[in-house]
mmCIF file of C-alpha atoms and ligand atoms in Angstrom:
data_model
loop_
_atom_site.group_PDB
_atom_site.id
_atom_site.type_symbol
_atom_site.label_atom_id
_atom_site.label_comp_id
_atom_site.label_asym_id
_atom_site.label_seq_id
_atom_site.Cartn_x
_atom_site.Cartn_y
_atom_site.Cartn_z
ATOM 1 C CA MET A 1 58.463 101.990 129.811
ATOM 2 C CA SER A 2 59.841 98.921 127.421
ATOM 3 C CA ASP A 3 63.204 97.915 126.433
ATOM 4 C CA ARG A 4 63.584 98.973 123.640
ATOM 5 C CA GLY A 5 62.063 103.206 124.547
ATOM 6 C CA ARG A 6 64.132 102.900 127.814
ATOM 7 C CA GLY A 7 68.074 104.699 127.273
ATOM 8 C CA GLN A 8 71.014 101.991 128.138
ATOM 9 C CA THR A 9 74.366 102.974 128.732
ATOM 10 C CA VAL A 10 77.394 102.326 128.199
ATOM 11 C CA LEU A 11 80.488 101.962 130.213
ATOM 12 C CA VAL A 12 83.766 101.992 127.885
ATOM 13 C CA LEU A 13 86.853 101.295 130.185
ATOM 14 C CA GLY A 14 89.986 103.163 129.497
ATOM 15 C CA GLY A 15 90.409 106.940 128.000
ATOM 16 C CA GLY A 16 93.365 106.056 125.920
ATOM 17 C CA VAL A 17 93.069 105.972 122.041
ATOM 18 C CA GLY A 18 90.671 102.703 122.514
ATOM 19 C CA GLY A 19 87.957 104.278 124.830
ATOM 20 C CA VAL A 20 88.114 108.466 123.741
ATOM 21 C CA ALA A 21 87.356 106.011 119.987
ATOM 22 C CA THR A 22 84.847 104.084 121.148
ATOM 23 C CA ALA A 23 83.222 106.757 122.907
ATOM 24 C CA ASN A 24 83.164 109.842 120.635
ATOM 25 C CA ARG A 25 82.287 107.008 117.467
ATOM 26 C CA LEU A 26 79.490 105.720 120.174
ATOM 27 C CA ARG A 27 78.228 109.098 121.094
ATOM 28 C CA ARG A 28 77.181 110.216 117.519
ATOM 29 C CA ARG A 29 76.060 107.386 116.515
ATOM 30 C CA LEU A 30 72.758 106.580 119.460
ATOM 31 C CA ASP A 31 70.518 109.187 120.595
ATOM 32 C CA ARG A 32 70.582 111.275 123.346
ATOM 33 C CA ARG A 33 68.229 109.081 125.879
ATOM 34 C CA HIS A 34 71.442 106.861 125.960
ATOM 35 C CA ARG A 35 74.061 107.318 127.780
ATOM 36 C CA VAL A 36 78.087 106.737 127.407
ATOM 37 C CA VAL A 37 80.390 107.313 130.285
ATOM 38 C CA LEU A 38 84.105 107.237 129.829
ATOM 39 C CA VAL A 39 85.926 105.719 132.995
ATOM 40 C CA ASN A 40 89.920 106.430 133.242
ATOM 41 C CA ARG A 41 92.238 106.869 136.110
ATOM 42 C CA GLU A 42 94.039 109.968 135.324
ATOM 43 C CA ALA A 43 92.376 112.566 134.173
ATOM 44 C CA ASP A 44 94.023 114.223 130.973
ATOM 45 C CA PHE A 45 94.476 111.835 127.609
ATOM 46 C CA SER A 46 97.768 111.191 126.457
ATOM 47 C CA PHE A 47 99.576 110.510 123.432
ATOM 48 C CA ALA A 48 100.748 107.873 123.800
ATOM 49 C CA SER A 49 103.446 107.819 119.792
ATOM 50 C CA SER A 50 105.118 111.259 120.595
ATOM 51 C CA TYR A 51 106.142 109.963 124.783
ATOM 52 C CA LEU A 52 108.873 109.143 121.965
ATOM 53 C CA TRP A 53 109.673 112.976 121.600
ATOM 54 C CA VAL A 54 109.079 113.585 125.147
ATOM 55 C CA MET A 55 111.737 111.719 125.327
ATOM 56 C CA SER A 56 114.380 113.464 122.951
ATOM 57 C CA GLY A 57 112.635 116.986 124.449
ATOM 58 C CA GLN A 58 111.156 118.369 121.280
ATOM 59 C CA ARG A 59 107.726 118.177 122.708
ATOM 60 C CA ARG A 60 106.238 118.486 126.729
ATOM 61 C CA PRO A 61 103.950 116.667 128.191
ATOM 62 C CA ASP A 62 101.498 119.681 128.366
ATOM 63 C CA GLN A 63 101.439 118.944 123.800
ATOM 64 C CA VAL A 64 101.032 115.243 124.292
ATOM 65 C CA THR A 65 97.817 115.340 126.696
ATOM 66 C CA ARG A 66 94.651 116.909 127.088
ATOM 67 C CA PRO A 67 91.894 117.199 130.039
ATOM 68 C CA LEU A 68 89.464 114.105 129.507
ATOM 69 C CA GLN A 69 86.331 115.738 131.512
ATOM 70 C CA ARG A 70 85.906 118.214 127.458
ATOM 71 C CA LEU A 71 84.538 115.221 126.108
ATOM 72 C CA GLN A 72 81.332 115.824 128.403
ATOM 73 C CA ARG A 73 80.863 118.570 126.308
ATOM 74 C CA ARG A 74 79.728 116.571 123.726
ATOM 75 C CA GLY A 75 77.948 114.981 125.675
ATOM 76 C CA ILE A 76 80.469 111.956 126.952
ATOM 77 C CA GLU A 77 80.021 111.640 130.810
ATOM 78 C CA VAL A 78 83.972 110.954 132.333
ATOM 79 C CA VAL A 79 85.154 109.244 135.777
ATOM 80 C CA ILE A 80 88.012 109.860 136.758
ATOM 81 C CA ALA A 81 88.461 106.689 139.001
ATOM 82 C CA GLU A 82 90.245 103.435 139.420
ATOM 83 C CA VAL A 83 88.509 100.001 137.836
ATOM 84 C CA ARG A 84 88.748 97.966 140.468
ATOM 85 C CA HIS A 85 86.647 94.717 139.626
ATOM 86 C CA ILE A 86 83.904 94.815 136.087
ATOM 87 C CA ASP A 87 81.482 91.763 137.649
ATOM 88 C CA PRO A 88 79.304 90.825 134.443
ATOM 89 C CA ASN A 89 76.929 89.391 136.056
ATOM 90 C CA LYS A 90 75.635 91.675 137.489
ATOM 91 C CA ARG A 91 76.732 94.277 134.783
ATOM 92 C CA THR A 92 78.286 96.356 137.812
ATOM 93 C CA VAL A 93 81.896 97.902 137.120
ATOM 94 C CA THR A 94 83.573 98.591 140.932
ATOM 95 C CA VAL A 95 85.865 102.688 140.920
ATOM 96 C CA ASP A 96 87.614 103.465 144.297
ATOM 97 C CA GLY A 97 84.036 101.896 146.385
ATOM 98 C CA ARG A 98 80.798 102.588 144.607
ATOM 99 C CA ASP A 99 79.098 100.670 141.591
ATOM 100 C CA LEU A 100 78.142 101.713 138.401
ATOM 101 C CA ALA A 101 76.245 100.006 136.298
ATOM 102 C CA ALA A 102 76.204 99.000 132.926
ATOM 103 C CA ASP A 103 74.071 98.125 129.718
ATOM 104 C CA HIS A 104 76.677 97.988 127.919
ATOM 105 C CA LEU A 105 80.724 97.384 128.958
ATOM 106 C CA VAL A 106 82.719 98.151 126.504
ATOM 107 C CA VAL A 107 87.209 97.185 128.048
ATOM 108 C CA THR A 108 89.898 99.250 126.696
ATOM 109 C CA LEU A 109 92.341 99.074 129.598
ATOM 110 C CA GLY A 110 95.426 98.665 126.937
ATOM 111 C CA ALA A 111 98.696 97.216 128.586
ATOM 112 C CA ASP A 112 100.724 98.024 131.830
ATOM 113 C CA TRP A 113 104.120 99.002 131.755
ATOM 114 C CA VAL A 114 105.488 94.947 134.329
ATOM 115 C CA THR A 115 109.238 95.068 135.207
ATOM 116 C CA ASP A 116 108.739 92.187 137.962
ATOM 117 C CA ARG A 117 109.906 89.705 135.190
ATOM 118 C CA VAL A 118 113.778 90.586 134.106
ATOM 119 C CA PRO A 119 115.662 91.364 137.000
ATOM 120 C CA GLY A 120 116.614 94.889 137.408
ATOM 121 C CA LEU A 121 114.988 96.255 135.035
ATOM 122 C CA ALA A 122 112.672 98.735 137.856
ATOM 123 C CA ASP A 123 115.801 99.535 139.921
ATOM 124 C CA HIS A 124 118.053 100.595 136.539
ATOM 125 C CA GLY A 125 116.619 100.393 132.873
ATOM 126 C CA HIS A 126 113.831 103.296 131.915
ATOM 127 C CA THR A 127 111.318 103.554 130.153
ATOM 128 C CA PHE A 128 109.655 105.080 126.898
ATOM 129 C CA ALA A 129 106.512 104.187 127.144
ATOM 130 C CA THR A 130 105.116 106.017 129.929
ATOM 131 C CA LEU A 131 105.312 109.679 129.865
ATOM 132 C CA PRO A 132 106.545 110.348 133.664
ATOM 133 C CA GLY A 133 109.094 107.020 132.738
ATOM 134 C CA ALA A 134 109.591 109.457 129.367
ATOM 135 C CA GLN A 135 110.397 112.936 130.889
ATOM 136 C CA LYS A 136 112.372 111.213 133.289
ATOM 137 C CA LEU A 137 114.643 109.529 130.572
ATOM 138 C CA ALA A 138 115.183 113.469 128.985
ATOM 139 C CA GLY A 139 116.444 114.828 132.079
ATOM 140 C CA GLU A 140 118.462 111.770 131.832
ATOM 141 C CA LEU A 141 119.874 111.786 127.923
ATOM 142 C CA ASP A 142 120.538 115.317 129.136
ATOM 143 C CA GLY A 143 123.109 113.945 131.096
ATOM 144 C CA ILE A 144 125.023 111.647 129.407
ATOM 145 C CA GLU A 145 128.444 112.616 128.273
ATOM 146 C CA ARG A 146 129.726 109.342 127.507
ATOM 147 C CA GLY A 147 128.908 105.775 128.630
ATOM 148 C CA ARG A 148 126.559 103.368 125.756
ATOM 149 C CA ILE A 149 123.517 103.144 125.619
ATOM 150 C CA VAL A 150 121.437 100.247 124.648
ATOM 151 C CA VAL A 151 117.583 100.453 123.405
ATOM 152 C CA VAL A 152 116.283 96.290 125.106
ATOM 153 C CA THR A 153 112.820 95.672 123.963
ATOM 154 C CA ALA A 154 112.362 93.098 128.125
ATOM 155 C CA ALA A 155 110.141 90.813 126.635
ATOM 156 C CA PRO A 156 109.201 89.992 122.437
ATOM 157 C CA LEU A 157 105.606 91.612 123.405
ATOM 158 C CA TYR A 158 105.318 95.540 123.440
ATOM 159 C CA LYS A 159 103.110 97.619 122.607
ATOM 160 C CA CYS A 160 105.151 99.485 119.910
ATOM 161 C CA PRO A 161 107.199 97.088 116.776
ATOM 162 C CA GLY A 162 108.421 101.139 115.125
ATOM 163 C CA ALA A 163 109.530 102.370 118.598
ATOM 164 C CA PRO A 164 112.683 101.152 120.005
ATOM 165 C CA TYR A 165 114.031 101.852 116.370
ATOM 166 C CA GLU A 166 112.972 105.390 116.674
ATOM 167 C CA ALA A 167 113.858 105.713 120.706
ATOM 168 C CA ALA A 168 118.078 104.853 119.883
ATOM 169 C CA LEU A 169 117.388 107.340 116.290
ATOM 170 C CA LEU A 170 116.613 109.885 118.726
ATOM 171 C CA ILE A 171 119.020 109.986 121.100
ATOM 172 C CA ASP A 172 121.620 109.401 118.688
ATOM 173 C CA ALA A 173 120.845 112.938 116.326
ATOM 174 C CA GLY A 174 119.807 114.568 120.815
ATOM 175 C CA LEU A 175 123.532 113.270 121.192
ATOM 176 C CA ARG A 176 124.759 113.993 117.637
ATOM 177 C CA ALA A 177 122.779 117.589 118.283
ATOM 178 C CA ARG A 178 125.271 118.392 121.293
ATOM 179 C CA GLY A 179 128.347 117.490 119.892
ATOM 180 C CA ILE A 180 128.455 114.498 121.237
ATOM 181 C CA ASP A 181 129.593 111.895 118.245
ATOM 182 C CA PRO A 182 127.648 108.465 119.842
ATOM 183 C CA THR A 183 130.733 106.850 118.439
ATOM 184 C CA THR A 184 133.141 107.595 119.919
ATOM 185 C CA LEU A 185 130.851 106.875 123.590
ATOM 186 C CA SER A 186 131.503 103.270 122.567
ATOM 187 C CA GLU A 187 131.501 101.399 119.005
ATOM 188 C CA GLU A 188 127.408 100.690 119.114
ATOM 189 C CA ALA A 189 126.799 103.673 121.220
ATOM 190 C CA VAL A 190 123.327 104.122 120.712
ATOM 191 C CA THR A 191 121.913 99.686 120.429
ATOM 192 C CA ALA A 192 117.846 98.875 119.169
ATOM 193 C CA SER A 193 117.937 95.393 120.261
ATOM 194 C CA ALA A 194 113.957 93.827 119.634
ATOM 195 C CA ALA A 195 116.047 90.174 118.892
ATOM 196 C CA ALA A 196 112.934 88.717 120.013
ATOM 197 C CA ALA A 197 110.832 91.081 118.738
ATOM 198 C CA GLN A 198 108.096 90.737 116.740
ATOM 199 C CA PRO A 199 105.468 92.068 119.053
ATOM 200 C CA ALA A 200 101.602 89.712 118.581
ATOM 201 C CA ALA A 201 102.663 87.769 116.131
ATOM 202 C CA HIS A 202 101.047 84.904 116.582
ATOM 203 C CA ALA A 203 97.002 84.832 118.742
ATOM 204 C CA ALA A 204 97.038 81.828 121.344
ATOM 205 C CA ALA A 205 94.768 78.908 119.983
ATOM 206 C CA ALA A 206 91.448 80.320 120.453
ATOM 207 C CA VAL A 207 90.392 83.452 120.960
ATOM 208 C CA GLY A 208 90.973 84.841 124.686
ATOM 209 C CA GLU A 209 92.630 82.089 125.944
ATOM 210 C CA PRO A 210 96.350 84.321 127.795
ATOM 211 C CA LEU A 211 99.457 84.382 125.586
ATOM 212 C CA LEU A 212 101.756 83.770 127.880
ATOM 213 C CA MET A 213 105.118 83.321 125.945
ATOM 214 C CA ASP A 214 108.582 82.574 127.569
ATOM 215 C CA ALA A 215 110.689 85.143 126.874
ATOM 216 C CA THR A 216 113.666 83.453 125.356
ATOM 217 C CA ASN A 217 111.692 81.631 123.714
ATOM 218 C CA PRO A 218 109.369 83.941 121.562
ATOM 219 C CA ALA A 219 108.170 81.634 118.543
ATOM 220 C CA PRO A 220 105.535 78.685 120.762
ATOM 221 C CA GLU A 221 104.422 76.619 117.541
ATOM 222 C CA ALA A 222 101.005 77.347 117.058
HETATM 223 C C1 LIG B 1 106.615 105.098 122.882
HETATM 224 C C2 LIG B 1 105.286 104.865 122.225
HETATM 225 C C3 LIG B 1 105.149 104.802 120.790
HETATM 226 C C4 LIG B 1 104.382 103.906 119.790
HETATM 227 N N1 LIG B 1 104.077 104.430 118.645
HETATM 228 C C5 LIG B 1 102.733 104.320 117.841
HETATM 229 C C6 LIG B 1 102.296 104.810 116.550
HETATM 230 O O1 LIG B 1 103.143 105.362 115.742
HETATM 231 N N2 LIG B 1 101.951 104.261 116.268
HETATM 232 C C7 LIG B 1 100.743 103.619 116.547
HETATM 233 O O2 LIG B 1 99.478 102.742 115.844
HETATM 234 N N3 LIG B 1 101.180 102.163 118.192
HETATM 235 C C8 LIG B 1 101.853 103.261 118.449
HETATM 236 N N4 LIG B 1 101.982 103.810 119.782
HETATM 237 C C9 LIG B 1 101.017 102.143 120.511
HETATM 238 C C10 LIG B 1 99.784 103.132 121.214
HETATM 239 O O3 LIG B 1 99.764 103.605 121.621
HETATM 240 C C11 LIG B 1 98.925 101.997 121.947
HETATM 241 O O4 LIG B 1 98.556 100.992 120.840
HETATM 242 C C12 LIG B 1 97.269 102.643 122.184
HETATM 243 O O5 LIG B 1 98.048 103.467 122.723
HETATM 244 C C13 LIG B 1 96.747 101.546 122.509
HETATM 245 O O6 LIG B 1 95.340 102.349 123.053
HETATM 246 P P1 LIG B 1 94.626 101.966 124.041
HETATM 247 O O7 LIG B 1 93.382 102.253 124.357
HETATM 248 O O8 LIG B 1 93.992 100.138 124.161
HETATM 249 O O9 LIG B 1 95.229 101.424 125.831
HETATM 250 P P2 LIG B 1 95.724 102.646 126.223
HETATM 251 O O10 LIG B 1 96.244 103.431 125.637
HETATM 252 O O11 LIG B 1 97.071 102.010 127.135
HETATM 253 O O12 LIG B 1 94.905 102.855 127.225
HETATM 254 C C14 LIG B 1 94.140 102.501 128.109
HETATM 255 C C15 LIG B 1 93.874 103.161 129.673
HETATM 256 O O13 LIG B 1 94.047 102.847 130.499
HETATM 257 C C16 LIG B 1 93.963 103.207 131.810
HETATM 258 N N5 LIG B 1 93.754 101.625 132.509
HETATM 259 C C17 LIG B 1 93.595 101.090 132.645
HETATM 260 N N6 LIG B 1 93.661 100.299 134.208
HETATM 261 C C18 LIG B 1 92.526 101.018 133.888
HETATM 262 C C19 LIG B 1 92.317 100.374 135.963
HETATM 263 N N7 LIG B 1 92.262 99.448 136.097
HETATM 264 N N8 LIG B 1 91.122 101.646 136.105
HETATM 265 C C20 LIG B 1 91.027 102.862 134.991
HETATM 266 N N9 LIG B 1 92.032 103.218 134.141
HETATM 267 C C21 LIG B 1 92.901 101.844 133.862
HETATM 268 C C22 LIG B 1 95.294 104.273 131.845
HETATM 269 O O14 LIG B 1 94.937 104.847 132.183
HETATM 270 C C23 LIG B 1 95.357 104.360 129.728
HETATM 271 O O15 LIG B 1 94.245 105.841 129.988
HETATM 272 C C24 LIG B 1 103.054 103.245 121.049
HETATM 273 C C25 LIG B 1 102.639 103.522 122.255
HETATM 274 C C26 LIG B 1 103.666 103.706 122.877
HETATM 275 C C27 LIG B 1 104.534 103.496 124.040
#
């Protein structure tokens, strides 16, 4: 059979907003002889924008997640596995000890929460950038009666420009709803510190070049 008639396989790596939207769009546009396969490490899609409401107790985790397997009803194959290696020459992706072949590859693996570049962050910091982090922080906030809460951006690049401010406002409102006036915790009880925060305001000199910035000097010359 000629290449034109042969069914092809598109592998979409990552089942977040980018991966799910891409897989859905491809499935709608491609003839059924072509396969669309989505790979994600977690079994559920989770909607990160709602993590702040999980943090503030306004949503449960099951309200912001959906099983990825449901995509199979639309004809998208779903593989729940960790992507370990991508070989662009052989067009294979290694997931949990086996190789998946691809004619086309879409990489939407997102950005990870990394703590090791800021001393003390892993042990003492909380995050709402992950669902388990938002759940844990919700529990901590429930128990707070005194002290000072500072919402910081620990690196000049992070997932959402508005999230630290939204978090500060939600925490403030949550404390007030429990009868705790945040201004009595300290003068600046709930503070959003985004001094270095203009995420992704500048790109690297060339497309694909890594963008590494010094947190103390977040705006390198173009
Ligand atoms: C608190 C918060 C609030 C936000 N609010 C907004 C908002 O209001 N509006 C807005 O537009 N954006 C918002 N964002 C940003 C938005 O959520 C992200 O831009 C978006 O989720 C990025 O989508 P993505 O598909 O690129 O990556 P992700 O959503 O991170 O998805 C990547 C997926 O790949 C998987 N993955 C990663 N590595 C592997 C691997 N090796 N093997 C298998 N799977 C892997 C991950 O588990 C994940 O499921 C917010 C983000 C946060 C954290």
